[in-house]
PDB file of C-alpha atoms in Angstrom:
ATOM      1  CA  MET A   1     -15.100  -5.589 -10.042  1.00 41.00           C
ATOM      2  CA  THR A   2     -14.142  -7.914  -7.201  1.00 41.00           C
ATOM      3  CA  ASN A   3     -13.614  -6.967  -3.588  1.00 42.00           C
ATOM      4  CA  ASN A   4     -10.459  -8.556  -2.204  1.00 43.00           C
ATOM      5  CA  SER A   5     -10.037  -7.865   1.490  1.00 42.00           C
ATOM      6  CA  TYR A   6      -7.607  -9.366   3.945  1.00 41.00           C
ATOM      7  CA  THR A   7      -6.005  -8.716   7.296  1.00 43.00           C
ATOM      8  CA  HIS A   8      -2.255  -8.492   7.770  1.00 41.00           C
ATOM      9  CA  ASP A   9      -1.173  -8.515  11.413  1.00 45.00           C
ATOM     10  CA  THR A  10       2.618  -8.485  11.140  1.00 46.00           C
ATOM     11  CA  THR A  11       4.880  -5.457  11.053  1.00 49.00           C
ATOM     12  CA  ASP A  12       6.308  -6.129   7.603  1.00 55.00           C
ATOM     13  CA  PHE A  13       4.714  -6.304   4.203  1.00 56.00           C
ATOM     14  CA  VAL A  14       5.422  -5.820   0.538  1.00 60.00           C
ATOM     15  CA  ILE A  15       2.900  -5.041  -2.164  1.00 61.00           C
ATOM     16  CA  LEU A  16       3.808  -5.723  -5.752  1.00 62.00           C
ATOM     17  CA  ILE A  17       1.327  -5.088  -8.555  1.00 64.00           C
ATOM     18  CA  ILE A  18       2.075  -6.546 -11.972  1.00 62.00           C
ATOM     19  CA  PRO A  19      -0.252  -6.858 -14.971  1.00 68.00           C
ATOM     20  CA  THR A  20      -1.366 -10.485 -15.301  1.00 66.00           C
ATOM     21  CA  ASN A  21       0.177 -10.928 -18.732  1.00 67.00           C
ATOM     22  CA  LEU A  22       3.580  -9.853 -17.386  1.00 66.00           C
ATOM     23  CA  ALA A  23       3.421 -11.807 -14.129  1.00 62.00           C
ATOM     24  CA  GLU A  24       4.518 -15.020 -15.799  1.00 70.00           C
ATOM     25  CA  GLN A  25       7.555 -13.294 -17.314  1.00 72.00           C
ATOM     26  CA  VAL A  26       8.864 -11.822 -14.065  1.00 67.00           C
ATOM     27  CA  PRO A  27      11.551 -13.935 -12.409  1.00 75.00           C
ATOM     28  CA  THR A  28      11.018 -14.710  -8.741  1.00 79.00           C
ATOM     29  CA  PHE A  29      13.360 -13.294  -6.148  1.00 79.00           C
ATOM     30  CA  GLU A  30      13.556 -13.109  -2.380  1.00 87.00           C
ATOM     31  CA  VAL A  31      12.813  -9.753  -0.762  1.00 92.00           C
ATOM     32  CA  PRO A  32      15.545  -8.974   1.774  1.00 93.00           C
ATOM     33  CA  ASN A  33      14.190  -8.286   5.242  1.00 93.00           C
ATOM     34  CA  PHE A  34      15.812  -5.912   7.751  1.00 93.00           C
ATOM     35  CA  ASN A  35      15.178  -5.129  11.390  1.00 92.00           C
ATOM     36  CA  TYR A  36      14.300  -1.440  11.688  1.00 92.00           C
ATOM     37  CA  GLN A  37      15.890  -1.301  15.151  1.00 90.00           C
ATOM     38  CA  THR A  38      19.355  -2.082  13.736  1.00 89.00           C
ATOM     39  CA  LEU A  39      19.404   0.297  10.764  1.00 87.00           C
ATOM     40  CA  ASP A  40      21.935   2.583  12.422  1.00 87.00           C
ATOM     41  CA  THR A  41      24.649  -0.094  12.533  1.00 85.00           C
ATOM     42  CA  ARG A  42      27.272   0.071   9.797  1.00 83.00           C
ATOM     43  CA  ASN A  43      26.825  -3.517   8.612  1.00 86.00           C
ATOM     44  CA  THR A  44      23.049  -3.205   8.379  1.00 86.00           C
ATOM     45  CA  SER A  45      23.138   0.099   6.487  1.00 84.00           C
ATOM     46  CA  ASN A  46      25.637  -1.356   4.003  1.00 89.00           C
ATOM     47  CA  ASP A  47      23.493  -4.480   3.601  1.00 92.00           C
ATOM     48  CA  VAL A  48      20.387  -2.344   2.998  1.00 91.00           C
ATOM     49  CA  LEU A  49      22.169  -0.350   0.301  1.00 91.00           C
ATOM     50  CA  THR A  50      23.450  -3.523  -1.367  1.00 92.00           C
ATOM     51  CA  ALA A  51      19.963  -5.062  -1.309  1.00 92.00           C
ATOM     52  CA  LEU A  52      18.368  -1.933  -2.780  1.00 92.00           C
ATOM     53  CA  LYS A  53      20.939  -1.866  -5.582  1.00 92.00           C
ATOM     54  CA  LYS A  54      20.202  -5.494  -6.430  1.00 90.00           C
ATOM     55  CA  ASN A  55      16.390  -5.507  -6.814  1.00 84.00           C
ATOM     56  CA  GLY A  56      15.214  -2.098  -5.596  1.00 90.00           C
ATOM     57  CA  ILE A  57      12.961  -3.565  -2.918  1.00 91.00           C
ATOM     58  CA  ILE A  58      13.379  -4.400   0.773  1.00 93.00           C
ATOM     59  CA  SER A  59      11.120  -4.970   3.770  1.00 93.00           C
ATOM     60  CA  PHE A  60      11.381  -4.024   7.433  1.00 92.00           C
ATOM     61  CA  THR A  61      10.364  -5.681  10.679  1.00 93.00           C
ATOM     62  CA  ASN A  62      10.055  -4.189  14.168  1.00 94.00           C
ATOM     63  CA  VAL A  63       9.019  -0.730  12.975  1.00 93.00           C
ATOM     64  CA  PRO A  64       8.079   1.191  16.151  1.00 94.00           C
ATOM     65  CA  SER A  65       4.338   1.829  16.541  1.00 94.00           C
ATOM     66  CA  TYR A  66       3.651   0.455  13.045  1.00 92.00           C
ATOM     67  CA  ALA A  67       0.398  -1.342  13.891  1.00 92.00           C
ATOM     68  CA  GLN A  68      -0.950   1.653  15.824  1.00 93.00           C
ATOM     69  CA  GLU A  69       0.047   4.174  13.123  1.00 93.00           C
ATOM     70  CA  ARG A  70      -1.361   1.965  10.353  1.00 91.00           C
ATOM     71  CA  LYS A  71      -4.707   1.656  12.136  1.00 93.00           C
ATOM     72  CA  SER A  72      -4.815   5.391  12.819  1.00 92.00           C
ATOM     73  CA  TYR A  73      -4.062   6.184   9.172  1.00 90.00           C
ATOM     74  CA  LEU A  74      -6.663   3.752   7.826  1.00 90.00           C
ATOM     75  CA  ASP A  75      -9.309   5.059  10.252  1.00 89.00           C
ATOM     76  CA  SER A  76      -8.547   8.640   9.200  1.00 86.00           C
ATOM     77  CA  ALA A  77      -8.566   7.748   5.505  1.00 81.00           C
ATOM     78  CA  ALA A  78     -11.956   6.047   5.830  1.00 80.00           C
ATOM     79  CA  ALA A  79     -13.393   9.006   7.758  1.00 78.00           C
ATOM     80  CA  CYS A  80     -12.044  11.433   5.170  1.00 73.00           C
ATOM     81  CA  ALA A  81     -13.419   9.384   2.295  1.00 68.00           C
ATOM     82  CA  VAL A  82     -16.945   9.322   3.661  1.00 69.00           C
ATOM     83  CA  SER A  83     -16.997  12.875   5.010  1.00 65.00           C
ATOM     84  CA  THR A  84     -17.198  14.434   1.554  1.00 57.00           C
ATOM     85  CA  GLN A  85     -19.717  12.079  -0.004  1.00 57.00           C
ATOM     86  CA  GLU A  86     -23.380  11.356   0.422  1.00 55.00           C
ATOM     87  CA  ILE A  87     -24.519   7.816   1.211  1.00 52.00           C
ATOM     88  CA  ASN A  88     -24.719   5.563  -1.866  1.00 50.00           C
ATOM     89  CA  THR A  89     -22.813   7.939  -4.138  1.00 52.00           C
ATOM     90  CA  GLU A  90     -19.635   7.062  -5.971  1.00 56.00           C
ATOM     91  CA  PHE A  91     -16.197   8.585  -6.093  1.00 59.00           C
ATOM     92  CA  LEU A  92     -15.018   9.436  -9.566  1.00 61.00           C
ATOM     93  CA  PHE A  93     -11.303   9.773 -10.109  1.00 69.00           C
ATOM     94  CA  HIS A  94     -10.288  11.537 -13.303  1.00 71.00           C
ATOM     95  CA  LYS A  95      -6.835  12.211 -14.655  1.00 77.00           C
ATOM     96  CA  THR A  96      -5.731  13.440 -18.065  1.00 82.00           C
ATOM     97  CA  LEU A  97      -2.514  11.678 -19.043  1.00 83.00           C
ATOM     98  CA  THR A  98       0.341  13.445 -20.849  1.00 86.00           C
ATOM     99  CA  ASP A  99      -0.733  11.975 -24.191  1.00 86.00           C
ATOM    100  CA  GLY A 100      -4.222  13.466 -23.762  1.00 85.00           C
ATOM    101  CA  THR A 101      -5.900  10.215 -22.724  1.00 85.00           C
ATOM    102  CA  ASN A 102      -8.618  10.683 -20.104  1.00 77.00           C
ATOM    103  CA  HIS A 103      -8.471   8.064 -17.356  1.00 76.00           C
ATOM    104  CA  TYR A 104     -11.568   7.544 -15.167  1.00 70.00           C
ATOM    105  CA  MET A 105     -11.973   5.247 -12.176  1.00 68.00           C
ATOM    106  CA  ARG A 106     -15.163   4.762 -10.179  1.00 64.00           C
ATOM    107  CA  THR A 107     -15.260   3.196  -6.738  1.00 61.00           C
ATOM    108  CA  PRO A 108     -17.914   2.751  -4.045  1.00 57.00           C
ATOM    109  CA  SER A 109     -18.096   5.710  -1.673  1.00 54.00           C
ATOM    110  CA  GLY A 110     -16.402   3.822   1.134  1.00 54.00           C
ATOM    111  CA  GLN A 111     -19.333   3.917   3.519  1.00 54.00           C
ATOM    112  CA  ASP A 112     -18.594   0.316   4.485  1.00 58.00           C
ATOM    113  CA  ALA A 113     -15.009   1.272   5.386  1.00 58.00           C
ATOM    114  CA  ASP A 114     -16.066   3.454   8.319  1.00 57.00           C
ATOM    115  CA  ASP A 115     -18.039   1.882  11.163  1.00 61.00           C
ATOM    116  CA  THR A 116     -19.255   5.327  12.262  1.00 61.00           C
ATOM    117  CA  ALA A 117     -20.686   6.286   8.856  1.00 55.00           C
ATOM    118  CA  PRO A 118     -24.441   6.985   8.854  1.00 52.00           C
TER     119      PRO A 118
END
């Protein structure tokens, strides 16, 4: 398992996850970008709807308090993750799918995600 970490400092982002074998088959397209501050104008709302109908994906810029809210959420998520686990233990995610398949995923406990962790 690899650890891919990065920092994203802007107020817009899009995450798209595609299995590697399908990535080559997916045509490229441009993700329409909209200013959050102008969503209440008629032209912008119509443009957003048109863009969503075309590819089902859009991005926003100038979302109020985005950076602050994102940091607060990530800090809380890290604190929550480590509060229920002992140091050097693992999280085990388990889900039984509708066809009866058991899906398990193990990840590190997240101690390195919280600077205040013991």
